[in-house]
PDB file of C-alpha atoms in Angstrom:
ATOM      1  CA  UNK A   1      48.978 -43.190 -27.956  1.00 39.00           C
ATOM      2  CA  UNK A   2      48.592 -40.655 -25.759  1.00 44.00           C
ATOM      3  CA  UNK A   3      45.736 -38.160 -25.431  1.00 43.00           C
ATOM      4  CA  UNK A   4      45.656 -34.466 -25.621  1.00 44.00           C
ATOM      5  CA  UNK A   5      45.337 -34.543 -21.789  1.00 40.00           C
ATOM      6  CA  UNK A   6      47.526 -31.318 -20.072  1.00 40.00           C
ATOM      7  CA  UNK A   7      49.759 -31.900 -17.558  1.00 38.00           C
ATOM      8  CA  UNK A   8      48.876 -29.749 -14.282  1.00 42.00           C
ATOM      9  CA  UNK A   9      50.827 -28.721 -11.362  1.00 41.00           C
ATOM     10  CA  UNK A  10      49.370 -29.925  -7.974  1.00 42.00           C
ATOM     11  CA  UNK A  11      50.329 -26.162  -6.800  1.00 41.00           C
ATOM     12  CA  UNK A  12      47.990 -25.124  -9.790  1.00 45.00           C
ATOM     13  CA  UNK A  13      44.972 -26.855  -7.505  1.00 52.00           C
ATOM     14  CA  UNK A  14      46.380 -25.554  -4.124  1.00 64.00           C
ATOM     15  CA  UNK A  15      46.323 -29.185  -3.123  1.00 72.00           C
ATOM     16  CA  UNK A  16      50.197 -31.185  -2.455  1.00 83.00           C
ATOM     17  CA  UNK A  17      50.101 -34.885  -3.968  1.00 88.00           C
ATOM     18  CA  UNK A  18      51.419 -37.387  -1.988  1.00 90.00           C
ATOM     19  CA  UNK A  19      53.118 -41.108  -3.932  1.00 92.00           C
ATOM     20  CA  UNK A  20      51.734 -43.480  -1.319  1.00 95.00           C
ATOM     21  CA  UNK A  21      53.452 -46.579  -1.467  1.00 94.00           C
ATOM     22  CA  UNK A  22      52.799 -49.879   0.831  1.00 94.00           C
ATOM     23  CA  UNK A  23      55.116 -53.089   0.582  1.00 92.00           C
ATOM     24  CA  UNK A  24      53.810 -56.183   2.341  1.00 91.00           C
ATOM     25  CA  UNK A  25      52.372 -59.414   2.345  1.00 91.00           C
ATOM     26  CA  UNK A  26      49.483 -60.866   0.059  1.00 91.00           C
ATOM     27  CA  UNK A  27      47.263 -61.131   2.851  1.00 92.00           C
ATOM     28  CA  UNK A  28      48.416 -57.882   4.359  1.00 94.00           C
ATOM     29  CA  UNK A  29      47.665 -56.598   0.723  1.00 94.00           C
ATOM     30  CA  UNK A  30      44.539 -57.942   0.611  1.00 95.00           C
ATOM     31  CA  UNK A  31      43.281 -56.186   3.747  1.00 96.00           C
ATOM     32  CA  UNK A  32      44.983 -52.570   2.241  1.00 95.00           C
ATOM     33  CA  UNK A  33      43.032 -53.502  -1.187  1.00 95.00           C
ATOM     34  CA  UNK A  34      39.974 -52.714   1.483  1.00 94.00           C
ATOM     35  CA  UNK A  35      41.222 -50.116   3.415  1.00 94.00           C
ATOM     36  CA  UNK A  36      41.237 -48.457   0.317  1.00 93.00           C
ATOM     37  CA  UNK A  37      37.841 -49.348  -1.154  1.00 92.00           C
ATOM     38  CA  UNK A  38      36.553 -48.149   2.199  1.00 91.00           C
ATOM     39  CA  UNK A  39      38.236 -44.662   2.167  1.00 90.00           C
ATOM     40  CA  UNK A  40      36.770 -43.811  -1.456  1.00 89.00           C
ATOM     41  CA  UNK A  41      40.069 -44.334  -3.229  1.00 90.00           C
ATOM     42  CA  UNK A  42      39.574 -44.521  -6.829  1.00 88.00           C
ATOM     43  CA  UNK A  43      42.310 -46.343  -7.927  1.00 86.00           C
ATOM     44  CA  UNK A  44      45.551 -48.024  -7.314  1.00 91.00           C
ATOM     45  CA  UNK A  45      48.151 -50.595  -8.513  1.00 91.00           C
ATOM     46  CA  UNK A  46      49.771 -53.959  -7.324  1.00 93.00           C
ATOM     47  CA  UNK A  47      53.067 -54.900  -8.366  1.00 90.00           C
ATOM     48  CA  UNK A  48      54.843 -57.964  -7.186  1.00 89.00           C
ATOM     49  CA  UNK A  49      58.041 -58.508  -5.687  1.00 87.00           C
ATOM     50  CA  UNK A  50      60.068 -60.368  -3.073  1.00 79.00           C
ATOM     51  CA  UNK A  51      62.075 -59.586   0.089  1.00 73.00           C
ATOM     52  CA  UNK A  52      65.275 -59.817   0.558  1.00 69.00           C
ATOM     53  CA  UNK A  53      65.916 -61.108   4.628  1.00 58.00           C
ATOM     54  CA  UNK A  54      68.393 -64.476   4.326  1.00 53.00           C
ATOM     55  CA  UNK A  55      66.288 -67.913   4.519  1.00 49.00           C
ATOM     56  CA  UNK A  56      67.507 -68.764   7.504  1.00 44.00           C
ATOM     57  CA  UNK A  57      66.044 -65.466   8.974  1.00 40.00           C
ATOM     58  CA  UNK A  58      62.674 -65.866   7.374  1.00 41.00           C
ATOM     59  CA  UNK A  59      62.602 -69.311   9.129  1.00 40.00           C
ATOM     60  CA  UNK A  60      63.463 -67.899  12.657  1.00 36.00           C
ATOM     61  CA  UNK A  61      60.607 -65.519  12.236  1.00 35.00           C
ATOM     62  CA  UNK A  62      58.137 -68.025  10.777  1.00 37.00           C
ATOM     63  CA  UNK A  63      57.487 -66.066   7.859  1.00 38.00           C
ATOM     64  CA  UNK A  64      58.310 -69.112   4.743  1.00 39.00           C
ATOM     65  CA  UNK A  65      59.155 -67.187   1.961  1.00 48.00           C
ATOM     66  CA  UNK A  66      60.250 -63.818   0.753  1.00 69.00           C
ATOM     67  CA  UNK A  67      57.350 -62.985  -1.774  1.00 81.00           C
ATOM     68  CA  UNK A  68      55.779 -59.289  -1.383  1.00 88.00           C
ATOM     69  CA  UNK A  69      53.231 -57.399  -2.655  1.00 91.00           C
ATOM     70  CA  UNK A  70      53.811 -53.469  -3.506  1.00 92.00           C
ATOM     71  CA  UNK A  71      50.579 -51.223  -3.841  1.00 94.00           C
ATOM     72  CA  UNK A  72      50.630 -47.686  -4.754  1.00 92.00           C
ATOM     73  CA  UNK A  73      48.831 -45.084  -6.095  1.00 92.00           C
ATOM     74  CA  UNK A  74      48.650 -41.163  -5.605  1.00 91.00           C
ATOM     75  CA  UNK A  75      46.497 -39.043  -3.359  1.00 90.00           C
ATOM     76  CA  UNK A  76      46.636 -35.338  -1.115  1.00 90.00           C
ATOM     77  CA  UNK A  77      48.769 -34.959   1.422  1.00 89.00           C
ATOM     78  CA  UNK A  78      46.390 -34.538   4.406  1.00 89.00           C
ATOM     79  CA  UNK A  79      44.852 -37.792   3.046  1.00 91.00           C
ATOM     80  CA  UNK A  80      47.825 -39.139   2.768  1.00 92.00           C
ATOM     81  CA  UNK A  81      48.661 -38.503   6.575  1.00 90.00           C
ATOM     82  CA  UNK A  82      45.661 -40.217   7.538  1.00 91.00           C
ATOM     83  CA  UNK A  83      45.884 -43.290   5.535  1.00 93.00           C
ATOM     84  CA  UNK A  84      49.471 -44.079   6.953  1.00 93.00           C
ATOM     85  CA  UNK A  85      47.399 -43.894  10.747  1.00 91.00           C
ATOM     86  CA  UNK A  86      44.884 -46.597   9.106  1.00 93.00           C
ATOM     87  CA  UNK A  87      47.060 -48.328   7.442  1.00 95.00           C
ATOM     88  CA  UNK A  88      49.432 -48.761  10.757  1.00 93.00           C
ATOM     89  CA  UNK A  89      46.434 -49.907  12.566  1.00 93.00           C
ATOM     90  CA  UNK A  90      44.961 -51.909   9.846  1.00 95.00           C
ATOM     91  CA  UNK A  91      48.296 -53.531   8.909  1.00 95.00           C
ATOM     92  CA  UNK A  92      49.857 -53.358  12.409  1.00 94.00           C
ATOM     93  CA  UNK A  93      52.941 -51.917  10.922  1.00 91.00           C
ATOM     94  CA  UNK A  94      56.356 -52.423  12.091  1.00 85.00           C
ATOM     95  CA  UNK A  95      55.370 -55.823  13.733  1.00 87.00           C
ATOM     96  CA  UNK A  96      57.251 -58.652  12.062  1.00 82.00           C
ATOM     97  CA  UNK A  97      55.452 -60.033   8.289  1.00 79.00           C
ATOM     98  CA  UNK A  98      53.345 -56.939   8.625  1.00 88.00           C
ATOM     99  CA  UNK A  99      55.122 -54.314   6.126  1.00 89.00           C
ATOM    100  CA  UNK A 100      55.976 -50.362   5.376  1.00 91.00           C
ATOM    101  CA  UNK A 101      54.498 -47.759   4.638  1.00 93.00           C
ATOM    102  CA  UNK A 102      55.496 -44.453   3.189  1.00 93.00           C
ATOM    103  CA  UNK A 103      54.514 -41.503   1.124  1.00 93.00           C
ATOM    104  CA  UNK A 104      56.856 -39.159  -1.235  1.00 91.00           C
ATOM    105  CA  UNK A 105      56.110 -35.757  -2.736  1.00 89.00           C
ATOM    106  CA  UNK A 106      54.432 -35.367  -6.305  1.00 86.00           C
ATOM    107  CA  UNK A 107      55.662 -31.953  -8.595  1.00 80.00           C
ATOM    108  CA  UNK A 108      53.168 -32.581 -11.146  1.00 77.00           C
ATOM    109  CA  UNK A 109      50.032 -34.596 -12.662  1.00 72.00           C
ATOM    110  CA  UNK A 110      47.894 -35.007 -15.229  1.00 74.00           C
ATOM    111  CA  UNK A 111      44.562 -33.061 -14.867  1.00 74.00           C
ATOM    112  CA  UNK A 112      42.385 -35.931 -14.930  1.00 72.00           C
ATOM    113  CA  UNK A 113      44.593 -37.809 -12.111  1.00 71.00           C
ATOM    114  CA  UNK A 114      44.496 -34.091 -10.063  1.00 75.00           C
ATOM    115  CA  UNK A 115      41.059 -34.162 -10.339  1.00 76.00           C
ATOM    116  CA  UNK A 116      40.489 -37.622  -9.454  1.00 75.00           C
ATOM    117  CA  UNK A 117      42.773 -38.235  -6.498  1.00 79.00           C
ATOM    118  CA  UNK A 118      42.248 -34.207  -5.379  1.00 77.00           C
ATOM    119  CA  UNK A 119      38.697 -34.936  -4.129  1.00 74.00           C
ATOM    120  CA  UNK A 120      39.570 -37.228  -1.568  1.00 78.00           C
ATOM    121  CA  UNK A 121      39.696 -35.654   1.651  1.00 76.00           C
ATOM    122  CA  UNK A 122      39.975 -36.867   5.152  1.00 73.00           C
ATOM    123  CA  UNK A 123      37.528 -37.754   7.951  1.00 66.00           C
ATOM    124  CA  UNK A 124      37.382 -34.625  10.258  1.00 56.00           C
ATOM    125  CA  UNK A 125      37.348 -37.156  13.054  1.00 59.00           C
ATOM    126  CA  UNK A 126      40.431 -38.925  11.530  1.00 56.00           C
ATOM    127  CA  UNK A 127      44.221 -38.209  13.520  1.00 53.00           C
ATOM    128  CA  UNK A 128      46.911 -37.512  10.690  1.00 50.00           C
ATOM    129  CA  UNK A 129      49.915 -39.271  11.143  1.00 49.00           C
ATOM    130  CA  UNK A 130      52.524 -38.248  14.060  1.00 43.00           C
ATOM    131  CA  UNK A 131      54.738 -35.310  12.521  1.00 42.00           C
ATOM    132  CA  UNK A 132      58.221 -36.612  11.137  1.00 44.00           C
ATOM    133  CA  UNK A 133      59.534 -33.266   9.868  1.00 42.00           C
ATOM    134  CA  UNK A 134      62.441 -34.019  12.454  1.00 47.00           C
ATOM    135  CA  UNK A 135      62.779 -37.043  10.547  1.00 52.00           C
ATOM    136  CA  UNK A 136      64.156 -37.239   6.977  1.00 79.00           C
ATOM    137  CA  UNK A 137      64.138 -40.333   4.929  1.00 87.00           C
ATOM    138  CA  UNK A 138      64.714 -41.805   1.911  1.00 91.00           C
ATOM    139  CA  UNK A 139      64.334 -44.494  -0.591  1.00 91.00           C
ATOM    140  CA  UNK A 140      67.414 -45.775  -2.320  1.00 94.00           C
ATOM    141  CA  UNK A 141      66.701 -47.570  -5.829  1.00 94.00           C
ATOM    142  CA  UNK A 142      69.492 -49.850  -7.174  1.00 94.00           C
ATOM    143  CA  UNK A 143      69.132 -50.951 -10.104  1.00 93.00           C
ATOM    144  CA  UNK A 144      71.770 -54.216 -11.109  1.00 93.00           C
ATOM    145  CA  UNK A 145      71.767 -56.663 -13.455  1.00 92.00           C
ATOM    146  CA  UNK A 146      69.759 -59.631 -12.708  1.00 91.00           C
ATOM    147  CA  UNK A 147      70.874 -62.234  -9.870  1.00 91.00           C
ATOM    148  CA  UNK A 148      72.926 -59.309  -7.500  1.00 94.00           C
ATOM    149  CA  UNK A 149      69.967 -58.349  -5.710  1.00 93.00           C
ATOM    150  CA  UNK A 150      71.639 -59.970  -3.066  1.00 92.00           C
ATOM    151  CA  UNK A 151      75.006 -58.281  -3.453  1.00 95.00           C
ATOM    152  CA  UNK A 152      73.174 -55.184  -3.024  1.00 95.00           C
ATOM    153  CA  UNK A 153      71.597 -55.981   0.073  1.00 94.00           C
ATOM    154  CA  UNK A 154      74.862 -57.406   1.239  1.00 94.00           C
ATOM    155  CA  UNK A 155      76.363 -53.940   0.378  1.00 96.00           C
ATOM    156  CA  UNK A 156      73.792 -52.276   2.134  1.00 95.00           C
ATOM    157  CA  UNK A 157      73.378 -54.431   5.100  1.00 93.00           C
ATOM    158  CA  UNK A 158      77.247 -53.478   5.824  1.00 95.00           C
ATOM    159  CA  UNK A 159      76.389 -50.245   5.931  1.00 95.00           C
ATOM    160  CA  UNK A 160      73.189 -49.944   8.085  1.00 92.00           C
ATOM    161  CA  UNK A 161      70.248 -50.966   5.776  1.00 91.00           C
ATOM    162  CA  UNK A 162      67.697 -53.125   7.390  1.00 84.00           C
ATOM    163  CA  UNK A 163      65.938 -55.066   4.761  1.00 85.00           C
ATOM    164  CA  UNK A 164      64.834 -53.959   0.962  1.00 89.00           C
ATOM    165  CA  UNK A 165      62.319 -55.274  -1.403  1.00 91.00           C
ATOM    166  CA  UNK A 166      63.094 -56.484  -5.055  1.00 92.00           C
ATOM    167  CA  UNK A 167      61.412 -56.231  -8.534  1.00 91.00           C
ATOM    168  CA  UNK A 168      62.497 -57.673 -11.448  1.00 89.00           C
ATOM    169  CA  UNK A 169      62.407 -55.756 -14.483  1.00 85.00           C
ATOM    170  CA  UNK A 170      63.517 -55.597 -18.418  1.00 78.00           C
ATOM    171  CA  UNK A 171      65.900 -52.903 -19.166  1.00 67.00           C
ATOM    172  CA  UNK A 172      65.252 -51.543 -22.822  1.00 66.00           C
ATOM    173  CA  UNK A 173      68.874 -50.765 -24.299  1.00 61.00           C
ATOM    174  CA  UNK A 174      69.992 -47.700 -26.360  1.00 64.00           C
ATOM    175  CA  UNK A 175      72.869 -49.326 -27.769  1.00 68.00           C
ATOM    176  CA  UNK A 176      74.376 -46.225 -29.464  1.00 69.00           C
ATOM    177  CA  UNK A 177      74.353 -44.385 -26.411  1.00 61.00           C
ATOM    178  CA  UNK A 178      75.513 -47.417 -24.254  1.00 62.00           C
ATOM    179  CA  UNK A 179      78.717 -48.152 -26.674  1.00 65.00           C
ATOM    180  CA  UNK A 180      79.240 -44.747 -26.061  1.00 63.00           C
ATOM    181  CA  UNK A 181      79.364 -45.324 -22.188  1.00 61.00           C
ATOM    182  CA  UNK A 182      81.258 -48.376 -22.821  1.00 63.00           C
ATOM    183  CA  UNK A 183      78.547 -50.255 -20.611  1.00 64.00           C
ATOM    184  CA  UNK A 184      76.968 -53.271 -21.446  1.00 65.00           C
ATOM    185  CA  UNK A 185      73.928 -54.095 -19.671  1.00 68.00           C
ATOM    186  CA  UNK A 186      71.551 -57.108 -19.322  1.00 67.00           C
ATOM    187  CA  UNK A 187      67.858 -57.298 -20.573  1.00 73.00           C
ATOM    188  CA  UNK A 188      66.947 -58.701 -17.741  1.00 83.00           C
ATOM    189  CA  UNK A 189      67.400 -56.050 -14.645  1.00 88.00           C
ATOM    190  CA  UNK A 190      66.747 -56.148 -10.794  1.00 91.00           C
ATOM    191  CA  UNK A 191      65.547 -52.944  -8.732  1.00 92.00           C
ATOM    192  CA  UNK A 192      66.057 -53.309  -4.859  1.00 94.00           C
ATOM    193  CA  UNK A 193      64.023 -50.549  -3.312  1.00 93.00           C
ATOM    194  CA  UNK A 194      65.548 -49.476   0.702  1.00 94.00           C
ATOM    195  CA  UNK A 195      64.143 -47.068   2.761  1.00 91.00           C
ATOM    196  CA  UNK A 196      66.499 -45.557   4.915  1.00 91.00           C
ATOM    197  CA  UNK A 197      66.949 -42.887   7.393  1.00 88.00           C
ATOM    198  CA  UNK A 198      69.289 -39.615   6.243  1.00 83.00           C
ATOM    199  CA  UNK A 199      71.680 -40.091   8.714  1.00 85.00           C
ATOM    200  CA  UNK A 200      72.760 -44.207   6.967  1.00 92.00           C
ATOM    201  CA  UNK A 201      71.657 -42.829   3.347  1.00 92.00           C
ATOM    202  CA  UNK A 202      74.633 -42.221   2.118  1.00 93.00           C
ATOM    203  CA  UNK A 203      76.959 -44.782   3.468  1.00 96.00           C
ATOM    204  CA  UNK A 204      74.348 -47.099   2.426  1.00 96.00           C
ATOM    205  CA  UNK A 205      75.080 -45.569  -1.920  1.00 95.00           C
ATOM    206  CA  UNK A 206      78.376 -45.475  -1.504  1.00 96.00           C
ATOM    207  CA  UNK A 207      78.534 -49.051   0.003  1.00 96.00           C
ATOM    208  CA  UNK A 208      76.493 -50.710  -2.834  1.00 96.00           C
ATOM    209  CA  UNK A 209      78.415 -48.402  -5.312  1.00 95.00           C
ATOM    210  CA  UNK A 210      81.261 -49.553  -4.342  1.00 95.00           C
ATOM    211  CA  UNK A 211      80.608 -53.072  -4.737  1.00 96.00           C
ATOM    212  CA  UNK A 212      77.811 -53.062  -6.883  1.00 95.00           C
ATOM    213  CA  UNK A 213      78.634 -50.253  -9.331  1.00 92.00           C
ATOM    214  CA  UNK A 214      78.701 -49.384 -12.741  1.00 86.00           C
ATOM    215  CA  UNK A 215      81.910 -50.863 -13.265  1.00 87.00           C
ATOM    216  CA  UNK A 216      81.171 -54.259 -11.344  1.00 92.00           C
ATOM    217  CA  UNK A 217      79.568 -56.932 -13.230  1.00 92.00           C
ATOM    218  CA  UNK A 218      76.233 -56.124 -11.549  1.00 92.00           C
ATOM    219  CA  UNK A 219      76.624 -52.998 -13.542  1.00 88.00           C
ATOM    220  CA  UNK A 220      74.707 -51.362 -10.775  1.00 91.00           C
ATOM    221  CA  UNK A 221      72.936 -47.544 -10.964  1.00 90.00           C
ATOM    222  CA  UNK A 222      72.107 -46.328  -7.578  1.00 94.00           C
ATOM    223  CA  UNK A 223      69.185 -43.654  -6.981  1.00 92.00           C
ATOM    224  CA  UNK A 224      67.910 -41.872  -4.097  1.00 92.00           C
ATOM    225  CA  UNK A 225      64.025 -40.323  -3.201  1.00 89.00           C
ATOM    226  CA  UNK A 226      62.718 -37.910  -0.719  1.00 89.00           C
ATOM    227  CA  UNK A 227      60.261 -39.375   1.362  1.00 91.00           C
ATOM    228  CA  UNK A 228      58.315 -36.991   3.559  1.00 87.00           C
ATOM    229  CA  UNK A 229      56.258 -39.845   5.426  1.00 87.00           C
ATOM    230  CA  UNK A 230      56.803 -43.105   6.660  1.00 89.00           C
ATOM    231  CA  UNK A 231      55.150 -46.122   8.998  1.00 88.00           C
ATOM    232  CA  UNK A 232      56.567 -49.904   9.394  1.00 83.00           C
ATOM    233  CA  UNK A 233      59.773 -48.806  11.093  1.00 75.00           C
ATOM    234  CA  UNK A 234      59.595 -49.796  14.862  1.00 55.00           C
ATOM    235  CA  UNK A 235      62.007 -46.906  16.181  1.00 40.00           C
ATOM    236  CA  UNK A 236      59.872 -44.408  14.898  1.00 35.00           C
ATOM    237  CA  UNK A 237      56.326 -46.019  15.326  1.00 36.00           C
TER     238      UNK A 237
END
C-alpha cells in the first residue's frame, strides 16, 4: 500500500537529482558501503549480479569469478560530481577488478526522498568530477530470456561493447496483452546492463537486436539511458 506521499519535481526544490549507480566487487562494495556512511548518505541499495568477461579472461587477469555487486541510490548533482572523484580514488576506478561508476539524471521524486537526499551537499574543499559534457554516454539495458546473457554480450562485443554486468530477474506476464503481441516470454528473465559511449551506442542495439531480438528465441527488448556522468572507463579517467 502506498501512502498519500506527493510526488515532487526536483526542479520544484531548485536542486537536479542525480541516479548514482556503482558496479563492482564485494570487497570494492564493501569499501563504497563506507564511503558512503562517511559522506552522510542516508541510504542506498545492493543488488547482486555477475559479469560477463569469458573465463578464460577472468583467469588471465586473476580475477576467479564473475560475481558483482551493484549499489545505488539517489542524491544532487553537485554531490553527485564529488562522490564519482571519491569513489575513483577510493575504488581506484578503471584499474582492472576495481569497477564503474556513473550517474544519470532524475525528472522526479517523492517529497520525502527530495528532502532526504536534497540535504546532502558537498565539501567546499571537495574537486567535482572532471567535466564530460563533451562526452555523452549511455547505458543500454537488454532484457532476454534467461541463459542469452551471453548472446547479448556476444552481440555487443561485435559491435564495440567492452564488458556488461547481468541481473537475473522474474518477468511478470500479461498474457492478454502478450497473445496479442504474439510473444511468449519466460518467467525467468536476464537484464545485461552496458555502458557505452554515443558514438558505439547504436551499433551496439542494433547488433544485439539483431541477434538477440524480439523475434529470436532470447526474445530480447533492448533499452537505452542518458548518463550525464561516468568513472571506471580508462580512456576517459
Amino acid at each position: 500500500m502506498c501512502s498519500n506521499e506527493k510526488p515532487t519535481s526536483p526542479a520544484t526544490n531548485k536542486t537536479p537529482l542525480r541516479f548514482f549507480v556503482l558496479i563492482t566487487t564485494k570487497k570494492q562494495a564493501d569499501i563504497a558501503t563506507k564511503v558512503f556512511h562517511e559522506c552522510g548518505v542516508p541510504s542506498h541499495n545492493r543488488l547482486h549480479a555477475s559479469g560477463t568477461a569469458p573465463n578464460e579472461i577472468m583467469d588471465i587477469l586473476g580475477l576467479g569469478n564473475t560475481d558483482k555487486i551493484l549499489l545505488f541510490t539517489v542524491m544532487p548533482k553537485p554531490f553527485a560530481d564529488v562522490m564519482l572523484r571519491k569513489m575513483h580514488n577510493a575504488l581506484l576506478l578503471g584499474t582492472p577488478n576495481s569497477g564503474i561508476a556513473f550517474t544519470m539524471p532524475v525528472n522526479g521524486a517523492s517529497s520525502l526522498a527530495t528532502k532526504m537526499f536534497c540535504n546532502l551537499t558537498p565539501d567546499s574543499n571537495e574537486r567535482t568530477y572532471a567535466s564530460m559534457s563533451d562526452i555523452t554516454y549511455s547505458m543500454i539495458a537488454a532484457v532476454v530470456n534467461q541463459g542469452y546473457s551471453e548472446d547479448v554480450m556476444t552481440a555487443a562485443r561485435s559491435a564495440g561493447a567492452a564488458g556488461g554486468t547481468v541481473i537475473h530477474s522474474r518477468h511478470i506476464n500479461n498474457e492478454a496483452v502478450t497473445q496479442f503481441w504474439g510473444v511468449n516470454i519466460q518467467d525467468e528473465r536476464d537484464i545485461v546492463f552496458i555502458v557505452s559511449s554515443a558514438d558505439d551506442r547504436i551499433k551496439i542495439m542494433q547488433a544485439i537486436s539483431e541477434k538477440c531480438g524480439i523475434n529470436s528465441k532470447a526474445r530480447g527488448m533492448v533499452f537505452s539511458l542518458p548518463l550525464d556522468g561516468v568513472s571506471g572507463i580508462n580512456e576517459y579517467k
